[in-house]
Tab-separated table of C-alpha atoms in Angstrom:
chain	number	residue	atom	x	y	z
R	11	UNK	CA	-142.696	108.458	-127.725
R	12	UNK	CA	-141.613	105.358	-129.257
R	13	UNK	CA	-144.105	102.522	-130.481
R	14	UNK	CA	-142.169	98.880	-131.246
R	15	UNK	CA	-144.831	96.616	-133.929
R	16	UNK	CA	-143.837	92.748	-134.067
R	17	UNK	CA	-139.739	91.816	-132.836
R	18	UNK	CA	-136.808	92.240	-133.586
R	19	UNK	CA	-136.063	88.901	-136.233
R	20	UNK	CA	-139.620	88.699	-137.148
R	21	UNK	CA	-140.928	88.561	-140.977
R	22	UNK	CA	-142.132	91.528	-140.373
R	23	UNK	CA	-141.583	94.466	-137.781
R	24	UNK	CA	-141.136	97.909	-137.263
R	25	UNK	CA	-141.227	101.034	-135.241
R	26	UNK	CA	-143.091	104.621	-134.945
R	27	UNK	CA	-141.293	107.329	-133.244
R	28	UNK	CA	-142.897	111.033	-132.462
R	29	UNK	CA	-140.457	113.356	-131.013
R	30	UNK	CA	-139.496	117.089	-130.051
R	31	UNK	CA	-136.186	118.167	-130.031
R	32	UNK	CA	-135.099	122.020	-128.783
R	33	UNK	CA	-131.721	122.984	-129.122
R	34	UNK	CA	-130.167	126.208	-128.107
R	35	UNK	CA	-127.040	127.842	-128.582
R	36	UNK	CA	-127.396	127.179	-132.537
R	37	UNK	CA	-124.445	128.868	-134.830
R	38	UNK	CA	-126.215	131.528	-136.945
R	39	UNK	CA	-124.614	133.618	-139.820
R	40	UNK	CA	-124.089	137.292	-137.923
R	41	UNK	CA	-125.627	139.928	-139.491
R	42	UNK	CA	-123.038	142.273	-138.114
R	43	UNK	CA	-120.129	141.116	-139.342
R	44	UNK	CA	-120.987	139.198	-142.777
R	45	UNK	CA	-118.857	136.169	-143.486
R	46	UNK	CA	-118.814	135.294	-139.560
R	47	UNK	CA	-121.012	133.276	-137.533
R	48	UNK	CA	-121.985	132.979	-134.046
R	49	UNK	CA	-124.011	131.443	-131.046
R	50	UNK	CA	-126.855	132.515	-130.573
R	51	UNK	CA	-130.092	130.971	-131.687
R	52	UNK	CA	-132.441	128.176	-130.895
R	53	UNK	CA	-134.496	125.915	-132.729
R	54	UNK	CA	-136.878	123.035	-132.593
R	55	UNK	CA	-137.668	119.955	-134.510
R	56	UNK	CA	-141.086	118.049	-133.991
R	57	UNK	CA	-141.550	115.092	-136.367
R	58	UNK	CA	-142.452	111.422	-137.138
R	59	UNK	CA	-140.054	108.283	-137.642
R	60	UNK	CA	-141.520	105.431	-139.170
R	61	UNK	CA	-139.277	101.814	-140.285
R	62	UNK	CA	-140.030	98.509	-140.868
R	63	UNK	CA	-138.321	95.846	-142.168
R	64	UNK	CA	-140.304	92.574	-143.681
R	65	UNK	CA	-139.095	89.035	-145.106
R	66	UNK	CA	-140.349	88.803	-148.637
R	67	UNK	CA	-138.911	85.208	-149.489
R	68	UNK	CA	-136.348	82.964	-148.040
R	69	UNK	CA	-133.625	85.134	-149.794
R	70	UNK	CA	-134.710	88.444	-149.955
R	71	UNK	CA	-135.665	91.360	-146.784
R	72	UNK	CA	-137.224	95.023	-147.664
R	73	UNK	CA	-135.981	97.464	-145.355
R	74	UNK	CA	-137.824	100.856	-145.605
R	75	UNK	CA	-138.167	104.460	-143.079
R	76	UNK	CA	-139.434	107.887	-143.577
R	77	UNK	CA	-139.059	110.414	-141.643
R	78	UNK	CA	-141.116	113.693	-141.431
R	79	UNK	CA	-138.885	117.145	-139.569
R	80	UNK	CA	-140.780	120.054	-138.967
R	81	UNK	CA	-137.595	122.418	-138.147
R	82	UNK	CA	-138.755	126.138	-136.936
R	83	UNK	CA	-136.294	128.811	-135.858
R	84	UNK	CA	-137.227	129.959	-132.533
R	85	UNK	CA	-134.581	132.417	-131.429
R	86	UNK	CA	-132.649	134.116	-134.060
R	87	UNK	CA	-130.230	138.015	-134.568
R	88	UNK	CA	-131.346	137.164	-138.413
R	89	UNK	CA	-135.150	138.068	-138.663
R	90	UNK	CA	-135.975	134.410	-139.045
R	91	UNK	CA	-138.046	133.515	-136.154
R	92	UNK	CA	-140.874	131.156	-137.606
R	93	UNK	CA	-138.725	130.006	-140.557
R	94	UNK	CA	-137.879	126.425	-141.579
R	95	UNK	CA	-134.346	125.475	-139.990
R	96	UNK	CA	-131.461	126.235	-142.157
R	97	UNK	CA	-130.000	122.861	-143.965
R	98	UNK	CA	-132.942	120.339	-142.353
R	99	UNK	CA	-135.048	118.838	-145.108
R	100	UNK	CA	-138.643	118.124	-144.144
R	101	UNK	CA	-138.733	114.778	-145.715
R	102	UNK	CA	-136.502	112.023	-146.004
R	103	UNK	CA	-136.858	108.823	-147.199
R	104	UNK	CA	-134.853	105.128	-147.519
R	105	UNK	CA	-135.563	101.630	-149.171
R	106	UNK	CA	-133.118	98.650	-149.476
R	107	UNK	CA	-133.618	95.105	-150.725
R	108	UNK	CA	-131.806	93.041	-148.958
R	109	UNK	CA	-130.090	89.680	-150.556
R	110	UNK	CA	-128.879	86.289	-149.178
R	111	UNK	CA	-128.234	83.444	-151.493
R	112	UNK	CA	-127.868	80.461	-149.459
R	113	UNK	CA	-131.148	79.868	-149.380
R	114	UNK	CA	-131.390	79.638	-153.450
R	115	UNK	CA	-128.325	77.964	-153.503
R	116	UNK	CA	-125.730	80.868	-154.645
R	117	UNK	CA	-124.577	80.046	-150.197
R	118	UNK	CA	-121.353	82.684	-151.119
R	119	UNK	CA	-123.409	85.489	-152.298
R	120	UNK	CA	-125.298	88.460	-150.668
R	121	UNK	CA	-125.746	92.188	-151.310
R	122	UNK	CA	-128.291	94.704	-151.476
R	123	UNK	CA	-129.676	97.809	-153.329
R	124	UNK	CA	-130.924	100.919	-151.755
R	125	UNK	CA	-132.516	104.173	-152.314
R	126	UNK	CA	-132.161	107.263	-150.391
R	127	UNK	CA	-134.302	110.055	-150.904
R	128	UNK	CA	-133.632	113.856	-149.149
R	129	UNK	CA	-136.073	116.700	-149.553
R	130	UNK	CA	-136.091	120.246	-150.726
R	131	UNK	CA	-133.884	122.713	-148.119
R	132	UNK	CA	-132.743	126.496	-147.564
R	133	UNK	CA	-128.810	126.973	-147.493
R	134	UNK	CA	-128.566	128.605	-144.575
R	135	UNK	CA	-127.324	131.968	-145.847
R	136	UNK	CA	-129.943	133.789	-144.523
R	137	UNK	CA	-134.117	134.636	-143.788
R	138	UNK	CA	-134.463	134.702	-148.063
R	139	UNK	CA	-131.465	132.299	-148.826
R	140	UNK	CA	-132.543	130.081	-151.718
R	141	UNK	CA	-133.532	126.131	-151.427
R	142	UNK	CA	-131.362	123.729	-152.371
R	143	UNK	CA	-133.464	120.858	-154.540
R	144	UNK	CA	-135.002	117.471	-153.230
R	145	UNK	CA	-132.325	114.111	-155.001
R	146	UNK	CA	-132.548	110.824	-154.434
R	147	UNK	CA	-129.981	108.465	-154.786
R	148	UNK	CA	-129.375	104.863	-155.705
R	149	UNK	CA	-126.876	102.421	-153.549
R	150	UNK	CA	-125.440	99.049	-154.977
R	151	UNK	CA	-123.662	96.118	-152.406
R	152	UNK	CA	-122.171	93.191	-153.366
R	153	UNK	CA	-119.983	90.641	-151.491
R	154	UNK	CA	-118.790	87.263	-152.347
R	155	UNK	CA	-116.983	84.844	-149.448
R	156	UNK	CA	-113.977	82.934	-150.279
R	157	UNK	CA	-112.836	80.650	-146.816
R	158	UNK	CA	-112.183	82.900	-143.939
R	159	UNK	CA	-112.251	86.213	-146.473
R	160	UNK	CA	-115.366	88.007	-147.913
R	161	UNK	CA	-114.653	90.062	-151.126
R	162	UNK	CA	-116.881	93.223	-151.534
R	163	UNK	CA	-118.160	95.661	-154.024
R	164	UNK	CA	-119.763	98.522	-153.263
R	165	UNK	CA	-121.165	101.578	-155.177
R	166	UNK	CA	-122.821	105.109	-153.779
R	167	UNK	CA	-124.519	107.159	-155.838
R	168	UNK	CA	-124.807	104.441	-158.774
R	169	UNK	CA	-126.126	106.924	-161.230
R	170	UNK	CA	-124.228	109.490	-160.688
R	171	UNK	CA	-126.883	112.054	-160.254
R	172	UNK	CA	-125.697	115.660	-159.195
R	173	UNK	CA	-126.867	117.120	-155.781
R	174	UNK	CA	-126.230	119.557	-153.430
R	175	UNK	CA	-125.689	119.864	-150.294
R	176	UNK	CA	-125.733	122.956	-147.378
R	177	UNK	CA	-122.550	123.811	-146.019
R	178	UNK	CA	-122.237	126.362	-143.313
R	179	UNK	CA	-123.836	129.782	-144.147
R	180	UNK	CA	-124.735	130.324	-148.094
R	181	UNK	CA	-121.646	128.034	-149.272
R	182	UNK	CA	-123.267	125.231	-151.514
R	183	UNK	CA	-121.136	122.177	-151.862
R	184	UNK	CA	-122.115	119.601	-154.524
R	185	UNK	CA	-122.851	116.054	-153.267
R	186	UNK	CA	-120.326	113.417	-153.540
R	187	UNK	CA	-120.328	112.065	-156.964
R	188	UNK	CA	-120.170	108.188	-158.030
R	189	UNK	CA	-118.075	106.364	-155.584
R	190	UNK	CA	-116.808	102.525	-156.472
R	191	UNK	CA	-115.673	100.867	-153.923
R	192	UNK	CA	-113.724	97.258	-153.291
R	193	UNK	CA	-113.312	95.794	-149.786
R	194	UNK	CA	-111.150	92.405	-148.508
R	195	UNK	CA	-112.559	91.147	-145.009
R	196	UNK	CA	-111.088	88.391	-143.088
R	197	UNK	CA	-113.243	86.537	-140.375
R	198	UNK	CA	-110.327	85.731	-137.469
């Protein structure tokens, strides 16, 4: 079920969202044969989506969502029927200032900051596999427009904070580190 507030363009608008989601054939570590994986469980996700997006000047939008996952194992060869899905955070969470400055008279400018925020989650290596911690993580845009070309600068993970992410069954990757980034775009 989906639930639209205000329109698309307005100062201020946004949208609710409650879902369900059951999946089956889901890969699962095999007990069997450690080191190997295969099809065989199921799982479901019920949860709440909430965004808006509102004007706060002329020059400047806030763009926000959250979004709450309540991921249970429903079929599983692994003991872990009840259990919080394997690599599915419960909460998640974004926020972005947006910035245009024609209207305050800087007409070649725009960019934006963000923050993006991913909660607490198991590994996936198993019923007792350990939880990888909550991070958040700061964003930076900026782009400048020259004629037909708009230069860009962009920058993930702008304090370089160490995270982790799940990968496949108890192998823990660390996140992506600082990132700087340069763009050239032509408008044909």
């Amino acid at each position: 079920m989906r639930l639209k507030l205000g329109r698309d363009g307005a100062p201020l608008h946004g949208t609710v969202a409650i879902y369900q989601l059951d999946q089956t054939n889901v890969v699962q570590s095999d007990p069997g044969n450690p080191g190997f994986s295969r099809v065989i469980g199921a799982q479901r996700n019920r949860g709440i989506e909430i965004e808006g997006s509102a004007r706060l000047a002329s020059w400047v939008t806030l763009s926000a969502g959250y979004s709450y996952i309540d991921a249970k194992v429903r079929r599983s060869l692994n003991g872990d029927v009840g259990n919080r899905a394997y690599n599915v955070p419960e909460h998640v969470a974004s926020g972005e200032l947006l910035f245009d400055g024609a209207p305050i008279g800087l007409a070649r400018w725009s960019g934006e900051i963000g923050v993006r925020y991913v909660g607490e989650k198991q590994d996936g290596s198993g019923p007792a596999s350990p939880r990888l911690p909550d991070y958040a993580l700061v964003d930076l845009g900026l782009r400048y427009k020259v004629g037909p070309a708009v230069l860009g600068l962009s920058v993930k993970n702008l304090l370089d904070r160490r995270y982790y992410t799940a990968f496949g069954f108890g192998g823990i990757n660390p996140g992506e580190a600082r990132v700087v980034q340069g763009t050239l775009r032509f408008a044909l």
